Protein backbone atom coordinates (compact mmCIF):
# COMPACT_ATOMS: atom_id res chain seq x y z
CA UNK A 1 0.00 0.00 0.00
CA UNK A 2 1.05 3.56 -0.63
CA UNK A 3 2.20 5.62 2.32
CA UNK A 4 -0.08 8.61 2.89
CA UNK A 5 1.88 11.82 3.55
CA UNK A 6 2.41 13.30 6.04
CA UNK A 7 2.91 10.78 8.83
CA UNK A 8 0.01 10.70 11.30
CA UNK A 9 0.46 9.59 14.88
CA UNK A 10 -1.92 9.11 17.77
CA UNK A 11 -2.70 11.55 20.57
CA UNK A 12 -0.43 14.35 19.45
CA UNK A 13 -0.19 17.09 16.84
CA UNK A 14 2.82 15.54 15.09
CA UNK A 15 4.99 12.42 15.30
CA UNK A 16 7.73 13.85 17.53
CA UNK A 17 7.47 11.25 20.29
CA UNK A 18 7.51 8.46 17.73
CA UNK A 19 10.48 10.02 15.94
CA UNK A 20 12.49 10.42 19.16
CA UNK A 21 11.67 6.80 20.04
CA UNK A 22 12.91 5.61 16.65
CA UNK A 23 16.09 7.67 17.07
CA UNK A 24 16.61 6.17 20.53
CA UNK A 25 16.07 2.68 19.06
CA UNK A 26 18.65 3.47 16.38
CA UNK A 27 21.15 4.53 19.05
CA UNK A 28 20.32 1.55 21.31
CA UNK A 29 20.96 -1.12 18.68
CA UNK A 30 18.96 -3.59 16.65
CA UNK A 31 18.19 -6.06 19.43
CA UNK A 32 14.82 -6.21 21.10
CA UNK A 33 16.54 -6.31 24.48
CA UNK A 34 18.46 -3.15 23.56
CA UNK A 35 15.29 -1.24 22.69
CA UNK A 36 12.71 -2.35 25.26
CA UNK A 37 14.21 -0.54 28.28
CA UNK A 38 13.81 2.84 26.55
CA UNK A 39 10.28 1.98 25.39
CA UNK A 40 9.31 0.76 28.85
CA UNK A 41 10.57 4.01 30.37
CA UNK A 42 8.65 6.12 27.84
CA UNK A 43 5.48 4.09 28.38
CA UNK A 44 5.61 4.70 32.13
CA UNK A 45 5.04 8.42 31.58
CA UNK A 46 2.02 10.34 30.40
CA UNK A 47 3.40 12.24 27.46
CA UNK A 48 2.13 15.78 26.84
CA UNK A 49 0.23 16.72 23.69
CA UNK A 50 3.04 19.03 22.56
CA UNK A 51 6.53 17.61 22.32
CA UNK A 52 9.26 18.51 24.76
CA UNK A 53 12.36 16.47 25.43
CA UNK A 54 12.01 16.07 29.21
CA UNK A 55 10.77 12.46 29.23
CA UNK A 56 12.79 11.13 26.27
CA UNK A 57 15.98 12.77 27.57
CA UNK A 58 15.42 11.30 31.02
CA UNK A 59 14.70 7.84 29.57
CA UNK A 60 17.73 7.95 27.27
CA UNK A 61 20.00 8.89 30.15
CA UNK A 62 18.39 6.31 32.42
CA UNK A 63 19.11 3.46 29.99
CA UNK A 64 22.58 4.68 29.03
CA UNK A 65 21.97 6.13 25.56
CA UNK A 66 23.98 9.09 24.27
CA UNK A 67 21.36 11.85 24.34
CA UNK A 68 23.39 14.08 21.99
CA UNK A 69 23.27 11.39 19.28
CA UNK A 70 19.56 10.75 19.85
CA UNK A 71 18.82 14.49 19.67
CA UNK A 72 20.98 14.93 16.53
CA UNK A 73 19.00 12.13 14.84
CA UNK A 74 15.70 13.72 15.91
CA UNK A 75 16.69 17.20 14.70
CA UNK A 76 18.22 16.03 11.42
CA UNK A 77 17.23 14.16 8.31
CA UNK A 78 17.95 10.78 9.94
CA UNK A 79 14.85 11.13 12.15
CA UNK A 80 12.69 12.02 9.14
CA UNK A 81 14.04 8.99 7.30
CA UNK A 82 13.28 6.70 10.26
CA UNK A 83 9.70 7.95 10.67
CA UNK A 84 9.02 7.58 6.92
CA UNK A 85 10.42 4.02 6.99
CA UNK A 86 8.28 3.19 10.03
CA UNK A 87 5.17 4.45 8.30
CA UNK A 88 5.98 2.41 5.17
CA UNK A 89 6.37 -0.66 7.40
CA UNK A 90 3.00 -0.02 9.06
CA UNK A 91 1.32 0.34 5.66
CA UNK A 92 3.01 -2.81 4.36
CA UNK A 93 2.34 -5.03 7.39
CA UNK A 94 -0.97 -3.68 8.66
CA UNK A 95 -2.44 -1.68 5.79
CA UNK A 96 -3.95 1.80 5.90
CA UNK A 97 -7.08 0.91 7.87
CA UNK A 98 -7.47 2.07 11.46
CA UNK A 99 -6.42 -0.23 14.30
CA UNK A 100 -6.00 -0.04 18.08
CA UNK A 101 -2.85 1.76 19.17
CA UNK A 102 -0.28 0.72 19.95
CA UNK A 103 -0.20 -2.58 18.13
CA UNK A 104 2.79 -4.79 18.90
CA UNK A 105 3.89 -7.74 16.81
CA UNK A 106 6.58 -10.29 17.56
CA UNK A 107 7.69 -12.40 14.58
CA UNK A 108 4.93 -10.72 12.53
CA UNK A 109 2.27 -12.02 14.93
CA UNK A 110 0.16 -9.53 16.90
CA UNK A 111 0.75 -10.08 20.63
CA UNK A 112 -1.19 -7.12 22.01
CA UNK A 113 -2.95 -3.90 21.10
CA UNK A 114 -4.42 -0.88 22.81
CA UNK A 115 -4.43 -0.73 26.58
CA UNK A 116 -3.47 -4.42 26.83
CA UNK A 117 0.02 -3.59 25.50
CA UNK A 118 2.61 -3.32 28.21
CA UNK A 119 6.05 -4.69 28.93
CA UNK A 120 4.67 -7.91 30.43
CA UNK A 121 2.41 -8.58 27.44
CA UNK A 122 5.29 -8.21 25.00
CA UNK A 123 8.03 -9.84 27.04
CA UNK A 124 5.91 -12.99 27.46
CA UNK A 125 6.64 -13.62 23.77
CA UNK A 126 10.40 -13.07 23.94
CA UNK A 127 13.25 -15.51 24.64
CA UNK A 128 13.41 -16.24 28.34
CA UNK A 129 9.62 -16.35 28.70
CA UNK A 130 7.93 -19.58 29.70
CA UNK A 131 8.48 -22.14 26.93
CA UNK A 132 4.75 -22.29 26.08
CA UNK A 133 4.58 -18.52 25.53
CA UNK A 134 7.81 -18.11 23.58
CA UNK A 135 7.86 -17.02 19.93
CA UNK A 136 11.14 -17.42 18.05
CA UNK A 137 12.47 -17.66 14.51
CA UNK A 138 12.95 -21.41 14.63
CA UNK A 139 9.95 -22.19 16.84
CA UNK A 140 12.19 -23.85 19.39
CA UNK A 141 13.75 -21.02 21.35
CA UNK A 142 17.05 -19.28 21.40
CA UNK A 143 17.05 -16.85 18.48
CA UNK A 144 16.10 -13.23 18.96
CA UNK A 145 12.65 -12.41 17.56
CA UNK A 146 11.76 -9.43 15.44
CA UNK A 147 9.49 -6.90 17.10
CA UNK A 148 7.29 -4.23 15.60
CA UNK A 149 5.82 -1.41 17.64
CA UNK A 150 3.16 0.26 15.49
CA UNK A 151 1.97 3.64 16.64
CA UNK A 152 0.63 5.34 13.53
CA UNK A 153 -2.61 4.20 12.00
CA UNK A 154 -2.43 6.13 8.73
PDB file of C-alpha atoms in Angstrom:
ATOM      1  CA  UNK A   1       0.000   0.000   0.000  1.00  0.00           C
ATOM      2  CA  UNK A   2       1.048   3.557  -0.634  1.00  0.00           C
ATOM      3  CA  UNK A   3       2.201   5.624   2.320  1.00  0.00           C
ATOM      4  CA  UNK A   4      -0.080   8.607   2.886  1.00  0.00           C
ATOM      5  CA  UNK A   5       1.875  11.821   3.555  1.00  0.00           C
ATOM      6  CA  UNK A   6       2.411  13.301   6.039  1.00  0.00           C
ATOM      7  CA  UNK A   7       2.907  10.785   8.829  1.00  0.00           C
ATOM      8  CA  UNK A   8       0.013  10.698  11.299  1.00  0.00           C
ATOM      9  CA  UNK A   9       0.461   9.593  14.876  1.00  0.00           C
ATOM     10  CA  UNK A  10      -1.924   9.112  17.766  1.00  0.00           C
ATOM     11  CA  UNK A  11      -2.695  11.547  20.573  1.00  0.00           C
ATOM     12  CA  UNK A  12      -0.431  14.355  19.451  1.00  0.00           C
ATOM     13  CA  UNK A  13      -0.188  17.088  16.842  1.00  0.00           C
ATOM     14  CA  UNK A  14       2.824  15.544  15.092  1.00  0.00           C
ATOM     15  CA  UNK A  15       4.995  12.424  15.303  1.00  0.00           C
ATOM     16  CA  UNK A  16       7.726  13.847  17.525  1.00  0.00           C
ATOM     17  CA  UNK A  17       7.467  11.253  20.287  1.00  0.00           C
ATOM     18  CA  UNK A  18       7.506   8.457  17.731  1.00  0.00           C
ATOM     19  CA  UNK A  19      10.479  10.016  15.938  1.00  0.00           C
ATOM     20  CA  UNK A  20      12.494  10.423  19.158  1.00  0.00           C
ATOM     21  CA  UNK A  21      11.671   6.800  20.042  1.00  0.00           C
ATOM     22  CA  UNK A  22      12.911   5.605  16.646  1.00  0.00           C
ATOM     23  CA  UNK A  23      16.086   7.672  17.071  1.00  0.00           C
ATOM     24  CA  UNK A  24      16.613   6.167  20.530  1.00  0.00           C
ATOM     25  CA  UNK A  25      16.071   2.684  19.063  1.00  0.00           C
ATOM     26  CA  UNK A  26      18.647   3.470  16.381  1.00  0.00           C
ATOM     27  CA  UNK A  27      21.149   4.529  19.045  1.00  0.00           C
ATOM     28  CA  UNK A  28      20.320   1.553  21.306  1.00  0.00           C
ATOM     29  CA  UNK A  29      20.964  -1.124  18.678  1.00  0.00           C
ATOM     30  CA  UNK A  30      18.964  -3.588  16.649  1.00  0.00           C
ATOM     31  CA  UNK A  31      18.194  -6.062  19.427  1.00  0.00           C
ATOM     32  CA  UNK A  32      14.815  -6.207  21.100  1.00  0.00           C
ATOM     33  CA  UNK A  33      16.544  -6.314  24.478  1.00  0.00           C
ATOM     34  CA  UNK A  34      18.460  -3.154  23.560  1.00  0.00           C
ATOM     35  CA  UNK A  35      15.293  -1.239  22.693  1.00  0.00           C
ATOM     36  CA  UNK A  36      12.714  -2.351  25.261  1.00  0.00           C
ATOM     37  CA  UNK A  37      14.213  -0.541  28.283  1.00  0.00           C
ATOM     38  CA  UNK A  38      13.805   2.842  26.549  1.00  0.00           C
ATOM     39  CA  UNK A  39      10.283   1.983  25.394  1.00  0.00           C
ATOM     40  CA  UNK A  40       9.314   0.759  28.850  1.00  0.00           C
ATOM     41  CA  UNK A  41      10.573   4.010  30.373  1.00  0.00           C
ATOM     42  CA  UNK A  42       8.654   6.121  27.840  1.00  0.00           C
ATOM     43  CA  UNK A  43       5.476   4.086  28.379  1.00  0.00           C
ATOM     44  CA  UNK A  44       5.608   4.700  32.129  1.00  0.00           C
ATOM     45  CA  UNK A  45       5.041   8.422  31.582  1.00  0.00           C
ATOM     46  CA  UNK A  46       2.017  10.340  30.398  1.00  0.00           C
ATOM     47  CA  UNK A  47       3.404  12.244  27.461  1.00  0.00           C
ATOM     48  CA  UNK A  48       2.128  15.784  26.840  1.00  0.00           C
ATOM     49  CA  UNK A  49       0.231  16.721  23.693  1.00  0.00           C
ATOM     50  CA  UNK A  50       3.038  19.027  22.558  1.00  0.00           C
ATOM     51  CA  UNK A  51       6.533  17.609  22.323  1.00  0.00           C
ATOM     52  CA  UNK A  52       9.264  18.513  24.760  1.00  0.00           C
ATOM     53  CA  UNK A  53      12.364  16.467  25.432  1.00  0.00           C
ATOM     54  CA  UNK A  54      12.012  16.069  29.206  1.00  0.00           C
ATOM     55  CA  UNK A  55      10.768  12.465  29.231  1.00  0.00           C
ATOM     56  CA  UNK A  56      12.793  11.126  26.275  1.00  0.00           C
ATOM     57  CA  UNK A  57      15.983  12.767  27.570  1.00  0.00           C
ATOM     58  CA  UNK A  58      15.416  11.297  31.023  1.00  0.00           C
ATOM     59  CA  UNK A  59      14.698   7.845  29.575  1.00  0.00           C
ATOM     60  CA  UNK A  60      17.731   7.949  27.270  1.00  0.00           C
ATOM     61  CA  UNK A  61      19.998   8.894  30.146  1.00  0.00           C
ATOM     62  CA  UNK A  62      18.394   6.306  32.419  1.00  0.00           C
ATOM     63  CA  UNK A  63      19.107   3.457  29.993  1.00  0.00           C
ATOM     64  CA  UNK A  64      22.581   4.678  29.030  1.00  0.00           C
ATOM     65  CA  UNK A  65      21.973   6.128  25.561  1.00  0.00           C
ATOM     66  CA  UNK A  66      23.985   9.086  24.268  1.00  0.00           C
ATOM     67  CA  UNK A  67      21.361  11.854  24.339  1.00  0.00           C
ATOM     68  CA  UNK A  68      23.391  14.076  21.991  1.00  0.00           C
ATOM     69  CA  UNK A  69      23.272  11.391  19.284  1.00  0.00           C
ATOM     70  CA  UNK A  70      19.560  10.754  19.849  1.00  0.00           C
ATOM     71  CA  UNK A  71      18.821  14.487  19.670  1.00  0.00           C
ATOM     72  CA  UNK A  72      20.982  14.932  16.533  1.00  0.00           C
ATOM     73  CA  UNK A  73      19.002  12.133  14.842  1.00  0.00           C
ATOM     74  CA  UNK A  74      15.701  13.723  15.913  1.00  0.00           C
ATOM     75  CA  UNK A  75      16.688  17.201  14.697  1.00  0.00           C
ATOM     76  CA  UNK A  76      18.221  16.030  11.416  1.00  0.00           C
ATOM     77  CA  UNK A  77      17.235  14.156   8.314  1.00  0.00           C
ATOM     78  CA  UNK A  78      17.945  10.778   9.940  1.00  0.00           C
ATOM     79  CA  UNK A  79      14.849  11.128  12.147  1.00  0.00           C
ATOM     80  CA  UNK A  80      12.692  12.023   9.137  1.00  0.00           C
ATOM     81  CA  UNK A  81      14.036   8.989   7.298  1.00  0.00           C
ATOM     82  CA  UNK A  82      13.281   6.702  10.257  1.00  0.00           C
ATOM     83  CA  UNK A  83       9.696   7.953  10.672  1.00  0.00           C
ATOM     84  CA  UNK A  84       9.024   7.579   6.920  1.00  0.00           C
ATOM     85  CA  UNK A  85      10.421   4.022   6.991  1.00  0.00           C
ATOM     86  CA  UNK A  86       8.283   3.190  10.032  1.00  0.00           C
ATOM     87  CA  UNK A  87       5.170   4.452   8.298  1.00  0.00           C
ATOM     88  CA  UNK A  88       5.980   2.408   5.172  1.00  0.00           C
ATOM     89  CA  UNK A  89       6.369  -0.660   7.402  1.00  0.00           C
ATOM     90  CA  UNK A  90       2.997  -0.023   9.055  1.00  0.00           C
ATOM     91  CA  UNK A  91       1.319   0.335   5.663  1.00  0.00           C
ATOM     92  CA  UNK A  92       3.008  -2.810   4.362  1.00  0.00           C
ATOM     93  CA  UNK A  93       2.339  -5.033   7.389  1.00  0.00           C
ATOM     94  CA  UNK A  94      -0.973  -3.685   8.662  1.00  0.00           C
ATOM     95  CA  UNK A  95      -2.438  -1.678   5.790  1.00  0.00           C
ATOM     96  CA  UNK A  96      -3.947   1.799   5.904  1.00  0.00           C
ATOM     97  CA  UNK A  97      -7.081   0.906   7.874  1.00  0.00           C
ATOM     98  CA  UNK A  98      -7.471   2.070  11.458  1.00  0.00           C
ATOM     99  CA  UNK A  99      -6.423  -0.234  14.299  1.00  0.00           C
ATOM    100  CA  UNK A 100      -6.001  -0.040  18.075  1.00  0.00           C
ATOM    101  CA  UNK A 101      -2.847   1.762  19.172  1.00  0.00           C
ATOM    102  CA  UNK A 102      -0.283   0.724  19.953  1.00  0.00           C
ATOM    103  CA  UNK A 103      -0.203  -2.580  18.133  1.00  0.00           C
ATOM    104  CA  UNK A 104       2.787  -4.786  18.899  1.00  0.00           C
ATOM    105  CA  UNK A 105       3.886  -7.737  16.811  1.00  0.00           C
ATOM    106  CA  UNK A 106       6.580 -10.289  17.558  1.00  0.00           C
ATOM    107  CA  UNK A 107       7.685 -12.402  14.578  1.00  0.00           C
ATOM    108  CA  UNK A 108       4.927 -10.715  12.535  1.00  0.00           C
ATOM    109  CA  UNK A 109       2.273 -12.018  14.931  1.00  0.00           C
ATOM    110  CA  UNK A 110       0.163  -9.526  16.905  1.00  0.00           C
ATOM    111  CA  UNK A 111       0.750 -10.083  20.627  1.00  0.00           C
ATOM    112  CA  UNK A 112      -1.193  -7.119  22.009  1.00  0.00           C
ATOM    113  CA  UNK A 113      -2.948  -3.896  21.101  1.00  0.00           C
ATOM    114  CA  UNK A 114      -4.419  -0.881  22.811  1.00  0.00           C
ATOM    115  CA  UNK A 115      -4.433  -0.732  26.583  1.00  0.00           C
ATOM    116  CA  UNK A 116      -3.471  -4.422  26.825  1.00  0.00           C
ATOM    117  CA  UNK A 117       0.020  -3.586  25.503  1.00  0.00           C
ATOM    118  CA  UNK A 118       2.606  -3.325  28.207  1.00  0.00           C
ATOM    119  CA  UNK A 119       6.045  -4.687  28.932  1.00  0.00           C
ATOM    120  CA  UNK A 120       4.668  -7.908  30.434  1.00  0.00           C
ATOM    121  CA  UNK A 121       2.410  -8.580  27.442  1.00  0.00           C
ATOM    122  CA  UNK A 122       5.292  -8.208  24.999  1.00  0.00           C
ATOM    123  CA  UNK A 123       8.026  -9.843  27.039  1.00  0.00           C
ATOM    124  CA  UNK A 124       5.913 -12.991  27.460  1.00  0.00           C
ATOM    125  CA  UNK A 125       6.644 -13.623  23.775  1.00  0.00           C
ATOM    126  CA  UNK A 126      10.401 -13.073  23.943  1.00  0.00           C
ATOM    127  CA  UNK A 127      13.245 -15.509  24.638  1.00  0.00           C
ATOM    128  CA  UNK A 128      13.412 -16.240  28.337  1.00  0.00           C
ATOM    129  CA  UNK A 129       9.619 -16.350  28.698  1.00  0.00           C
ATOM    130  CA  UNK A 130       7.929 -19.575  29.704  1.00  0.00           C
ATOM    131  CA  UNK A 131       8.479 -22.138  26.934  1.00  0.00           C
ATOM    132  CA  UNK A 132       4.753 -22.288  26.083  1.00  0.00           C
ATOM    133  CA  UNK A 133       4.581 -18.515  25.527  1.00  0.00           C
ATOM    134  CA  UNK A 134       7.809 -18.112  23.583  1.00  0.00           C
ATOM    135  CA  UNK A 135       7.857 -17.023  19.928  1.00  0.00           C
ATOM    136  CA  UNK A 136      11.145 -17.424  18.048  1.00  0.00           C
ATOM    137  CA  UNK A 137      12.468 -17.664  14.507  1.00  0.00           C
ATOM    138  CA  UNK A 138      12.946 -21.415  14.633  1.00  0.00           C
ATOM    139  CA  UNK A 139       9.946 -22.191  16.838  1.00  0.00           C
ATOM    140  CA  UNK A 140      12.192 -23.853  19.390  1.00  0.00           C
ATOM    141  CA  UNK A 141      13.746 -21.022  21.354  1.00  0.00           C
ATOM    142  CA  UNK A 142      17.052 -19.277  21.399  1.00  0.00           C
ATOM    143  CA  UNK A 143      17.049 -16.848  18.481  1.00  0.00           C
ATOM    144  CA  UNK A 144      16.096 -13.232  18.957  1.00  0.00           C
ATOM    145  CA  UNK A 145      12.653 -12.405  17.564  1.00  0.00           C
ATOM    146  CA  UNK A 146      11.764  -9.430  15.437  1.00  0.00           C
ATOM    147  CA  UNK A 147       9.495  -6.904  17.103  1.00  0.00           C
ATOM    148  CA  UNK A 148       7.293  -4.230  15.599  1.00  0.00           C
ATOM    149  CA  UNK A 149       5.818  -1.411  17.637  1.00  0.00           C
ATOM    150  CA  UNK A 150       3.157   0.264  15.494  1.00  0.00           C
ATOM    151  CA  UNK A 151       1.973   3.638  16.643  1.00  0.00           C
ATOM    152  CA  UNK A 152       0.634   5.337  13.534  1.00  0.00           C
ATOM    153  CA  UNK A 153      -2.607   4.197  11.997  1.00  0.00           C
ATOM    154  CA  UNK A 154      -2.434   6.134   8.727  1.00  0.00           C
TER     155      UNK A 154
END
